[in-house]
Tab-separated table of C-alpha atoms in Angstrom:
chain	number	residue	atom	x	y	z
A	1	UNK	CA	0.000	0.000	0.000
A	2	UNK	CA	1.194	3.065	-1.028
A	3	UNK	CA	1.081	5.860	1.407
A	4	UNK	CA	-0.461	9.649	1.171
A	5	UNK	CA	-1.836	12.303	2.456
A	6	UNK	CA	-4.945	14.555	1.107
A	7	UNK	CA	-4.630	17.986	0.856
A	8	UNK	CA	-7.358	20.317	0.170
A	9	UNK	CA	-7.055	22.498	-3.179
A	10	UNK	CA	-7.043	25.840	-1.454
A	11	UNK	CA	-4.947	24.770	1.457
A	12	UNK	CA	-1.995	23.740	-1.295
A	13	UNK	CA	-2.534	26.934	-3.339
A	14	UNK	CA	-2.069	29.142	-0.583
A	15	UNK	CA	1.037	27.271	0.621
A	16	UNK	CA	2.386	27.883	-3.085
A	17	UNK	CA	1.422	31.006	-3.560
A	18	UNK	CA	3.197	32.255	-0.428
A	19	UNK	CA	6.252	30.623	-0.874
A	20	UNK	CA	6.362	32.143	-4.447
A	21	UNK	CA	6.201	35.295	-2.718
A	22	UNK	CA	8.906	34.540	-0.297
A	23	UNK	CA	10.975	33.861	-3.300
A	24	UNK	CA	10.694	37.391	-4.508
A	25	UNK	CA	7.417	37.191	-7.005
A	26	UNK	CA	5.082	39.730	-6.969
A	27	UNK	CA	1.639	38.436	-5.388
A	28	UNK	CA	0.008	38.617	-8.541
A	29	UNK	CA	2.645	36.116	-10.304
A	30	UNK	CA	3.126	34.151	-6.965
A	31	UNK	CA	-1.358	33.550	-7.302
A	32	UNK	CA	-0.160	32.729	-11.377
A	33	UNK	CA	2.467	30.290	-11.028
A	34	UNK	CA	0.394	28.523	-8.029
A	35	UNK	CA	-2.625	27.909	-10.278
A	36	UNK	CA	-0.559	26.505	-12.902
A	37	UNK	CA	0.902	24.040	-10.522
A	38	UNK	CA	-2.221	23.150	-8.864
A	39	UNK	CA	-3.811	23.052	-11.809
A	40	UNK	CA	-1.318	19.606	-12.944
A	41	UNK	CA	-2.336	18.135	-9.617
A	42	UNK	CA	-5.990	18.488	-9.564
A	43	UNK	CA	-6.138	17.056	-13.191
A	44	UNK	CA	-4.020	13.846	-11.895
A	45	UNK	CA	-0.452	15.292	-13.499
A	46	UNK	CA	1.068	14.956	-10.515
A	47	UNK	CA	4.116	14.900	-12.177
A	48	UNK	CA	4.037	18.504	-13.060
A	49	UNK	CA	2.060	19.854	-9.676
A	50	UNK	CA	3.533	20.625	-6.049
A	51	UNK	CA	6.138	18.233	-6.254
A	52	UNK	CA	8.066	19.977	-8.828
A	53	UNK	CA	8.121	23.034	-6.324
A	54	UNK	CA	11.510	22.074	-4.819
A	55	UNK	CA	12.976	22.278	-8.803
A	56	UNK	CA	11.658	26.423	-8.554
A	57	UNK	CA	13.403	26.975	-5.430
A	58	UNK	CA	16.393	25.427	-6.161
A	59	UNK	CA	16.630	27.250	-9.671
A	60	UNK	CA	16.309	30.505	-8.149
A	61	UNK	CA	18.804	29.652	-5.489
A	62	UNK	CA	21.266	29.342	-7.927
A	63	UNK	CA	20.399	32.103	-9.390
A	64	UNK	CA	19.156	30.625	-12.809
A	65	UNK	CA	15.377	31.705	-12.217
A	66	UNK	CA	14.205	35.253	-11.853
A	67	UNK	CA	11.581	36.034	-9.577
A	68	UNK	CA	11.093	39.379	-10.909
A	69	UNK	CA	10.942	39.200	-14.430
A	70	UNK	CA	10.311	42.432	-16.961
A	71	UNK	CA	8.902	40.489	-20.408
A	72	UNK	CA	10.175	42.574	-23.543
A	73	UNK	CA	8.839	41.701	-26.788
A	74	UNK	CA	11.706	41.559	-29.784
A	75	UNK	CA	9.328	41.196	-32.358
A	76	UNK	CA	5.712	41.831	-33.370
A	77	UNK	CA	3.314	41.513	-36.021
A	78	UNK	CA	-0.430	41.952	-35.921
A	79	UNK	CA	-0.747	38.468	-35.237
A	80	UNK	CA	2.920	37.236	-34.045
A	81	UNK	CA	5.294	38.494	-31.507
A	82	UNK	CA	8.330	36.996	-29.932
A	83	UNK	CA	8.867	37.848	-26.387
A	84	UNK	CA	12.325	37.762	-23.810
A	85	UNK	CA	11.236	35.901	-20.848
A	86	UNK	CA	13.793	37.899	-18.642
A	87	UNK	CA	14.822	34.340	-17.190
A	88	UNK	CA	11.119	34.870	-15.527
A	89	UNK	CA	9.458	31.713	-13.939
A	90	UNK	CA	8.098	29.445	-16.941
A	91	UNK	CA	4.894	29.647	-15.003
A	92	UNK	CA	4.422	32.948	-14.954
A	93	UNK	CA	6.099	33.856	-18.199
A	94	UNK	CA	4.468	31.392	-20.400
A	95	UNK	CA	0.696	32.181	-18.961
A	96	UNK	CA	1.336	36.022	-19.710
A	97	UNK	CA	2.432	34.994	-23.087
A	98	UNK	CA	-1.073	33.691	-23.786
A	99	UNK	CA	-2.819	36.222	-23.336
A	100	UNK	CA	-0.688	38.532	-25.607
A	101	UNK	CA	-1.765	35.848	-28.145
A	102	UNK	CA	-5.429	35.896	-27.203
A	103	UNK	CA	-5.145	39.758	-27.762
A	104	UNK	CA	-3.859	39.209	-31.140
A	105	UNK	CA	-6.341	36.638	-32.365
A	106	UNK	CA	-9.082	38.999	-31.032
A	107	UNK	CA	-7.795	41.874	-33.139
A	108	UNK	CA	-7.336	39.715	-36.125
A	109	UNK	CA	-7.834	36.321	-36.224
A	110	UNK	CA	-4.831	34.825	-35.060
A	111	UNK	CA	-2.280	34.911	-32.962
A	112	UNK	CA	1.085	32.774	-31.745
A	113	UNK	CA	3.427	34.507	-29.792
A	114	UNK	CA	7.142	32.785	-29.306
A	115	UNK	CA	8.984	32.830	-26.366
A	116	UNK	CA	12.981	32.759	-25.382
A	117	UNK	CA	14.998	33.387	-21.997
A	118	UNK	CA	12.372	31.521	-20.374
A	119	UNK	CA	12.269	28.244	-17.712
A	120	UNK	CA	10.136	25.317	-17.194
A	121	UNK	CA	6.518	26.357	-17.442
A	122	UNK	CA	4.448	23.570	-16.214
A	123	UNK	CA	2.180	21.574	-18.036
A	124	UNK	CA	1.348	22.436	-21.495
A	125	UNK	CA	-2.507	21.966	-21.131
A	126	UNK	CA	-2.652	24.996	-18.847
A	127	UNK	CA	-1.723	27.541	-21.258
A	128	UNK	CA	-3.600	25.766	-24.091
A	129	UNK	CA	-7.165	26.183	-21.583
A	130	UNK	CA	-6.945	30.115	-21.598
A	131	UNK	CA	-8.164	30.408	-24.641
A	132	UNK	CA	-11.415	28.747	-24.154
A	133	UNK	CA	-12.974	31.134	-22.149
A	134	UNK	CA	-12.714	33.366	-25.269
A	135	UNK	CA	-13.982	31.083	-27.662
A	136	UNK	CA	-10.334	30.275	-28.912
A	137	UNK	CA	-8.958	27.250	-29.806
A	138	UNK	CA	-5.680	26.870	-27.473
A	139	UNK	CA	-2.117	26.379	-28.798
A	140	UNK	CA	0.972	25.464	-26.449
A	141	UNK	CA	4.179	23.572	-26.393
A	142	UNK	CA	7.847	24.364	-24.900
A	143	UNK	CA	10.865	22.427	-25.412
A	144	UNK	CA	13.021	20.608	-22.261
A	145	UNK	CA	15.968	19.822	-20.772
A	146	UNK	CA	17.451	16.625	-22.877
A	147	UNK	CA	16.574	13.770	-21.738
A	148	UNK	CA	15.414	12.127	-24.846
A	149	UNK	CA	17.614	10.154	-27.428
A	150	UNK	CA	16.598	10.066	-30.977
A	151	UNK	CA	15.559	6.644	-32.702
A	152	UNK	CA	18.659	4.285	-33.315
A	153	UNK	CA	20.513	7.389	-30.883
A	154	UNK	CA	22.224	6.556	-27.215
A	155	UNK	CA	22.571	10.565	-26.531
A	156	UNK	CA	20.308	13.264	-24.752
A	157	UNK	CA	19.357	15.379	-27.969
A	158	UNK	CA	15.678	16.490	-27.502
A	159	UNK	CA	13.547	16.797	-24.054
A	160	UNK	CA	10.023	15.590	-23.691
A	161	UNK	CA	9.024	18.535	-25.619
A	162	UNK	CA	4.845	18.617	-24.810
A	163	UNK	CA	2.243	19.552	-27.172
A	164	UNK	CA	-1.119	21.123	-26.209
A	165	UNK	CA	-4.514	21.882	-28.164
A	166	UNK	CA	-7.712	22.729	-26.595
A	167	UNK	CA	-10.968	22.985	-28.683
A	168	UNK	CA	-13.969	24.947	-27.025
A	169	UNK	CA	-17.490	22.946	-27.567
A	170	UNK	CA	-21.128	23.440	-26.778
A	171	UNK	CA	-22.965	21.214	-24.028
A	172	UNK	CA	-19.926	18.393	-24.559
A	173	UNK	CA	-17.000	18.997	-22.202
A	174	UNK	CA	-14.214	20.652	-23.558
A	175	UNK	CA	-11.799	19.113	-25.628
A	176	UNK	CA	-8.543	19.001	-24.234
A	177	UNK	CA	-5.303	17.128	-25.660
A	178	UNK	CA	-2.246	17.346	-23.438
A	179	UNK	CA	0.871	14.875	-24.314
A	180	UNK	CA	4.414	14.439	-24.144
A	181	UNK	CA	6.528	13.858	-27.404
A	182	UNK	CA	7.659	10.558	-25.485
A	183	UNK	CA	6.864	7.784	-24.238
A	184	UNK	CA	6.690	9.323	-20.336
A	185	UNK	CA	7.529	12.047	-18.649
A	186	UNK	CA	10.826	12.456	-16.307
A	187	UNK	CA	8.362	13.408	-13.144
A	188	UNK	CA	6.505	9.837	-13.809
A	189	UNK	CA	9.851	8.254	-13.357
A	190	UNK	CA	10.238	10.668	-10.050
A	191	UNK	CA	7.008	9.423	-8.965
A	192	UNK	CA	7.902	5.904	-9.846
A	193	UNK	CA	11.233	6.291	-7.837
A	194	UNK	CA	9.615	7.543	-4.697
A	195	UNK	CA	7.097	4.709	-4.777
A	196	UNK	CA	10.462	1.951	-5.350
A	197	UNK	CA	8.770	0.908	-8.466
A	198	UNK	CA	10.055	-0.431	-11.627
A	199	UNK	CA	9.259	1.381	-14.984
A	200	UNK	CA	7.312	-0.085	-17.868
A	201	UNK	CA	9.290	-1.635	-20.981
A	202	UNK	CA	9.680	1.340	-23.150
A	203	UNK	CA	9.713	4.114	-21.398
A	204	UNK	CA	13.993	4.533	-21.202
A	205	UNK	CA	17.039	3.092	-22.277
A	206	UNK	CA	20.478	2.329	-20.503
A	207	UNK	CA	23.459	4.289	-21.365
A	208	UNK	CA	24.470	1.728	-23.867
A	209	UNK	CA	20.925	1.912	-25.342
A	210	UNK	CA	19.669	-0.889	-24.276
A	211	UNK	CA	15.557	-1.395	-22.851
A	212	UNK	CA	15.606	-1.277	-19.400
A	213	UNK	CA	12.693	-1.139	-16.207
A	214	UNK	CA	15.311	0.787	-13.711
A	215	UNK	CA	13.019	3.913	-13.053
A	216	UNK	CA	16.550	5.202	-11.850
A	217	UNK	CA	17.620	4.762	-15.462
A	218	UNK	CA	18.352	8.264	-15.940
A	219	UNK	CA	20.144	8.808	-12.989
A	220	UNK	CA	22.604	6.483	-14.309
A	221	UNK	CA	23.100	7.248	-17.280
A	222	UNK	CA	19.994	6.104	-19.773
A	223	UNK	CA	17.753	8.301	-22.070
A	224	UNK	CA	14.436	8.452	-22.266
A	225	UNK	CA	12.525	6.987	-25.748
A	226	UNK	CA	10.440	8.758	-28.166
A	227	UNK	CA	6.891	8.528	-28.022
A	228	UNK	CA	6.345	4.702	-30.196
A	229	UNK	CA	9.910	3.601	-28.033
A	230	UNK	CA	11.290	1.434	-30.680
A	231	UNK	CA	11.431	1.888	-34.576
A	232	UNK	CA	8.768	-1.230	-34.822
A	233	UNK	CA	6.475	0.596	-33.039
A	234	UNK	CA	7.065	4.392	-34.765
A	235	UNK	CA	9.384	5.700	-32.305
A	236	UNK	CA	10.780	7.465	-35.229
A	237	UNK	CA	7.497	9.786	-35.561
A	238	UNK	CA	7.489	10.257	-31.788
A	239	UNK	CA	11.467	11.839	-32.484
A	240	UNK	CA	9.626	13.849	-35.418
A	241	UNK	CA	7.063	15.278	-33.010
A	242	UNK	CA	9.803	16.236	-30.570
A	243	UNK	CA	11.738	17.871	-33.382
A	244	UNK	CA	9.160	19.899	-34.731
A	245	UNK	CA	8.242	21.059	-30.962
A	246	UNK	CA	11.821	22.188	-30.275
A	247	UNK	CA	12.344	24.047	-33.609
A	248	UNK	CA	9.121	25.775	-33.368
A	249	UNK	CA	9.930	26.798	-29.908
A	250	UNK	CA	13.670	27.287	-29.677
A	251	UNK	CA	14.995	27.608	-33.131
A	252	UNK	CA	11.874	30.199	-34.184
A	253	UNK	CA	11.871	32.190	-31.057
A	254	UNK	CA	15.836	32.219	-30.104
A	255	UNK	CA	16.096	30.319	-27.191
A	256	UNK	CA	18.521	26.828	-27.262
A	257	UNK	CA	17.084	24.164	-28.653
A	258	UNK	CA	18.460	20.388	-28.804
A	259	UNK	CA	21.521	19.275	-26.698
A	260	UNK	CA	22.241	22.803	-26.095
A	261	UNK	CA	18.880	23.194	-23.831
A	262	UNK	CA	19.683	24.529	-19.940
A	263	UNK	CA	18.941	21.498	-17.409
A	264	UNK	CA	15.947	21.370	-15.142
A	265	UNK	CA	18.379	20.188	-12.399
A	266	UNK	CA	19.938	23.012	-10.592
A	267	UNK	CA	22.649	21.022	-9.439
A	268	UNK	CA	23.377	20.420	-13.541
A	269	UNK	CA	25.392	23.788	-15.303
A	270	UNK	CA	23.947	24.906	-18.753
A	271	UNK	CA	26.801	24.074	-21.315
A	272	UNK	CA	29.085	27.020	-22.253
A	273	UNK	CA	28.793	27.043	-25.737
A	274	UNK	CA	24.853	27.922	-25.640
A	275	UNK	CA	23.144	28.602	-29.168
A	276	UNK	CA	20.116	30.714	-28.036
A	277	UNK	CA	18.808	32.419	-24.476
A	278	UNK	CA	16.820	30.073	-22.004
A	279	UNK	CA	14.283	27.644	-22.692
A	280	UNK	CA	11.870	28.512	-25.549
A	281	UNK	CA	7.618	27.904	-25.715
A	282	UNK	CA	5.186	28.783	-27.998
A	283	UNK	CA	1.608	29.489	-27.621
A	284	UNK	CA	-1.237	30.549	-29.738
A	285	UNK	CA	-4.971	30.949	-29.965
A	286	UNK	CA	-7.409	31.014	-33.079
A	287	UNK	CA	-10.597	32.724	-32.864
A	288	UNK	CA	-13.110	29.967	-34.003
A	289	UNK	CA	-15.542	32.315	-36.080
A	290	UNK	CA	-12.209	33.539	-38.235
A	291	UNK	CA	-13.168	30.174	-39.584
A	292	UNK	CA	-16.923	29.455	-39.373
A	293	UNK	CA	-19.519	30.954	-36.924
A	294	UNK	CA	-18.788	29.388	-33.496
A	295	UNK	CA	-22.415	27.628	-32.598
A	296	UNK	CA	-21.661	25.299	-35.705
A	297	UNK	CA	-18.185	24.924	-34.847
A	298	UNK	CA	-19.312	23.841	-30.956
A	299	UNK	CA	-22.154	21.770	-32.265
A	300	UNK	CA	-19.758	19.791	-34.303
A	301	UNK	CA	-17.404	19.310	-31.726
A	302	UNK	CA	-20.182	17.816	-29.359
A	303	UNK	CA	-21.016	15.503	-33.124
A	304	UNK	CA	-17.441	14.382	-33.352
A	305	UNK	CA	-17.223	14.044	-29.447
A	306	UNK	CA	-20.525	12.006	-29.138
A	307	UNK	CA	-19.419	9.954	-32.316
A	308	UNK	CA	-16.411	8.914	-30.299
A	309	UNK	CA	-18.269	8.080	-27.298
A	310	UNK	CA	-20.449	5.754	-29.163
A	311	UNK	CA	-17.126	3.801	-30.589
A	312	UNK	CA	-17.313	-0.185	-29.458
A	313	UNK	CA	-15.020	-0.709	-26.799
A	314	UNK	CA	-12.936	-3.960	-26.775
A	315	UNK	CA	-13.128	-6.443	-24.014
A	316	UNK	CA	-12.404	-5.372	-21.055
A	317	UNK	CA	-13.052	-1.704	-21.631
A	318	UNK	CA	-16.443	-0.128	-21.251
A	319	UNK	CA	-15.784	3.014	-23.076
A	320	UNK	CA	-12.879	4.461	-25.125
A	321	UNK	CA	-10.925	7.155	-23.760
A	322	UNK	CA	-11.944	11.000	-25.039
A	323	UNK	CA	-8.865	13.638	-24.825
A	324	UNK	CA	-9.288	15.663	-21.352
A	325	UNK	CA	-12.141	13.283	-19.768
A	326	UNK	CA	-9.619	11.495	-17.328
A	327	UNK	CA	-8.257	14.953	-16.121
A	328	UNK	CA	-11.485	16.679	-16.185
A	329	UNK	CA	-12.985	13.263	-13.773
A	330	UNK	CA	-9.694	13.788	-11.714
A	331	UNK	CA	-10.103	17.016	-11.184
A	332	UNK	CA	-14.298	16.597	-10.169
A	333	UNK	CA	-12.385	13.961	-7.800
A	334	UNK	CA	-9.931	16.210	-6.201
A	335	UNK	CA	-11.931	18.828	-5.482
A	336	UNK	CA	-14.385	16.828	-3.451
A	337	UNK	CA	-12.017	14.606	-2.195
A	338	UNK	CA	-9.073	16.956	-1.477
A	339	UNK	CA	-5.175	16.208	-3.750
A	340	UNK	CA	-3.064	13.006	-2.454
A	341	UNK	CA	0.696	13.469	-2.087
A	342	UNK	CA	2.776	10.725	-1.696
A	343	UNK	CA	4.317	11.173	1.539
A	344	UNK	CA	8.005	11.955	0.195
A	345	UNK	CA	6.396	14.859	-1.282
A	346	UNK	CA	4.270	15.478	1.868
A	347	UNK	CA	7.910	15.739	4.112
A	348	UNK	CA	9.819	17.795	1.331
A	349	UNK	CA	7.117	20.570	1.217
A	350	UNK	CA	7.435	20.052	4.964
A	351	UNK	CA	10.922	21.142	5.010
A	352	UNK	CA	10.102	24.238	1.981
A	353	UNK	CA	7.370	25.398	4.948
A	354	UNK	CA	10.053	25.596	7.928
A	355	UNK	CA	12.821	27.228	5.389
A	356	UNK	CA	10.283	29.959	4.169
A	357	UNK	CA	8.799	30.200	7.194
A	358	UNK	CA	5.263	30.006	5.853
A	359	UNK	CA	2.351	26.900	6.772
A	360	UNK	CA	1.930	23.990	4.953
């Protein structure tokens, strides 16, 4: 039995949100980068929620994250701009990015806004969701520290590079797809490690490329594997999803891209010979009547959605999986039921608390 402990939603975003603060973030970024983070956790990413608090604090401690961040944009169009992140808080950088493109697609149509000079910004799906509430269909992705080798590779070329699209509907929920570019994500082998379990076959490699279940396979060495983890089963379009995520981000917007991308890890230096500034996203938003008027658009959506639902399951199953419905259930779950943390997670935000001197 795997232990945790349940914390309520607003008890865990006010514990953010005030260390945030501690760290030097304004109180209107420190309320930003909580609800990103609780956001993950409440929609069963636990991956990307609390737990990756400790990375933040140890990124500003070594003075690779600034909690005080002035965004400069480079480059604008009406409908594109590229923006400096001012080494800002991924969080809070990528979320303010959004709605610069929101702007844009309100005033014409479209808009994607790049991003360089930036740091981890959470999970993808968060960014992609602000568009909704405008009738937008959401855009985001970011590129990642390397941790990924390329199909027939044994070297850390591309990270797990997430893509994220969310499509508004009518009485449907709405649609939300939310994926890494391989075949798991490095905080699913954290989580893995803290619970002393192996990981699935095809999830990483060993350092001499060989398929391996040690959930500490990084640690020592190994690579993650493309979404498809072998060539037999398409690991090479899983690499090609990767690559197209870390051009459009990094190459487009002039932050380093590939090997050359700054590590999560604190502990880890960025290489000297850097091609770019930071970590690079991109985000965008399309107004749906620049295409057709949105009540046909939504009603469709619900069609295609309710299509899907009515798929034959096979045995065993008793419905097919919809993008977004296990997150959206998780998150009816959490709110009721309060957000388990695996006790490891429980003691380290434990020991954040006393250092900050705020209450868990």
């Amino acid at each position: 039995m795997i232990e945790t402990q349940s914390f309520d939603y607003e008890r865990l975003r006010n514990f953010t949100t005030n260390v945030l603060e501690a760290m030097g973030h304004s109180h209107e970024d420190a309320l930003l980068g909580s609800d990103v983070l609780l956001t993950a956790d409440l929609r069963g990413i636990d991956s990307h929620g609390v737990a990756r608090l400790r990375g933040y604090i140890n990124l500003w401690k070594a003075n690779r994250m600034n909690p005080q961040p002035k965004l400069r944009i480079e480059h604008e169009t009406p409908s594109t701009a590229t923006i400096d992140g001012d080494n800002g808080l991924g969080l809070v950088v990528a979320p303010k990015a959004m709605k610069l493109a929101i702007k844009k697609a309100q005033n014409v149509g479209c808009g994607f806004v790049a991003v360089n000079n930036s740091n981890h910004f959470g999970i993808a799906g968060y960014h992609a969701m602000m568009a909704l509430e405008h009738d937008m269909i959401g855009f985001a992705s970011t590129n990642a520290t390397p941790t990924t080798a390329p199909t027939f590779g044994k070297q850390k070329m591309l990270g797990t590079n997430p893509i994220a699209v969310a499509f508004p509907t009518g009485k449907q929920p709405n649609l939300v797809a939310d994926f890494a570019s391989t075949a798991t994500a490095v905080g699913k082998l954290e989580i893995l490690q803290r619970k002393e379990q192996d990981a699935p076959l095809g999830w990483i490699q060993d350092k001499d490329g060989n398929p391996t279940t040690d959930s500490f396979g990084l640690k020592k060495g190994g690579m993650l594997l493309p979404l498809g983890s072998d060539r037999e089963h398409s690991s090479h379009k899983g690499f090609c999803l990767g690559s197209i995520v870390d051009i459009m981000c990094a190459v487009l917007s002039g932050a380093n891209y590939g090997p050359w991308v700054p590590p999560f890890l604190a502990f880890l230096q960025p290489r000297e010979d850097l091609v770019g500034k930071g970590i690079g996203h991109i985000v965008g938003a399309m107004r749906v009547d620049a295409f057709r008027p949105t009540d046909d658009f939504k009603r469709h959506m619900d069609n295609w959605i309710e299509a899907m639902r009515k798929c034959e399951p096979i045995e065993g199953h008793d419905h097919v999986i919809i993008p977004g419905d296990p997150e959206r259930e998780m998150t009816e779950e959490r709110m009721i039921k309060g957000i388990p943390l695996l006790i490891p997670v429980v003691e380290d935000l434990q020991d954040i608390a006393k250092s900050f001197n705020v209450e868990l």
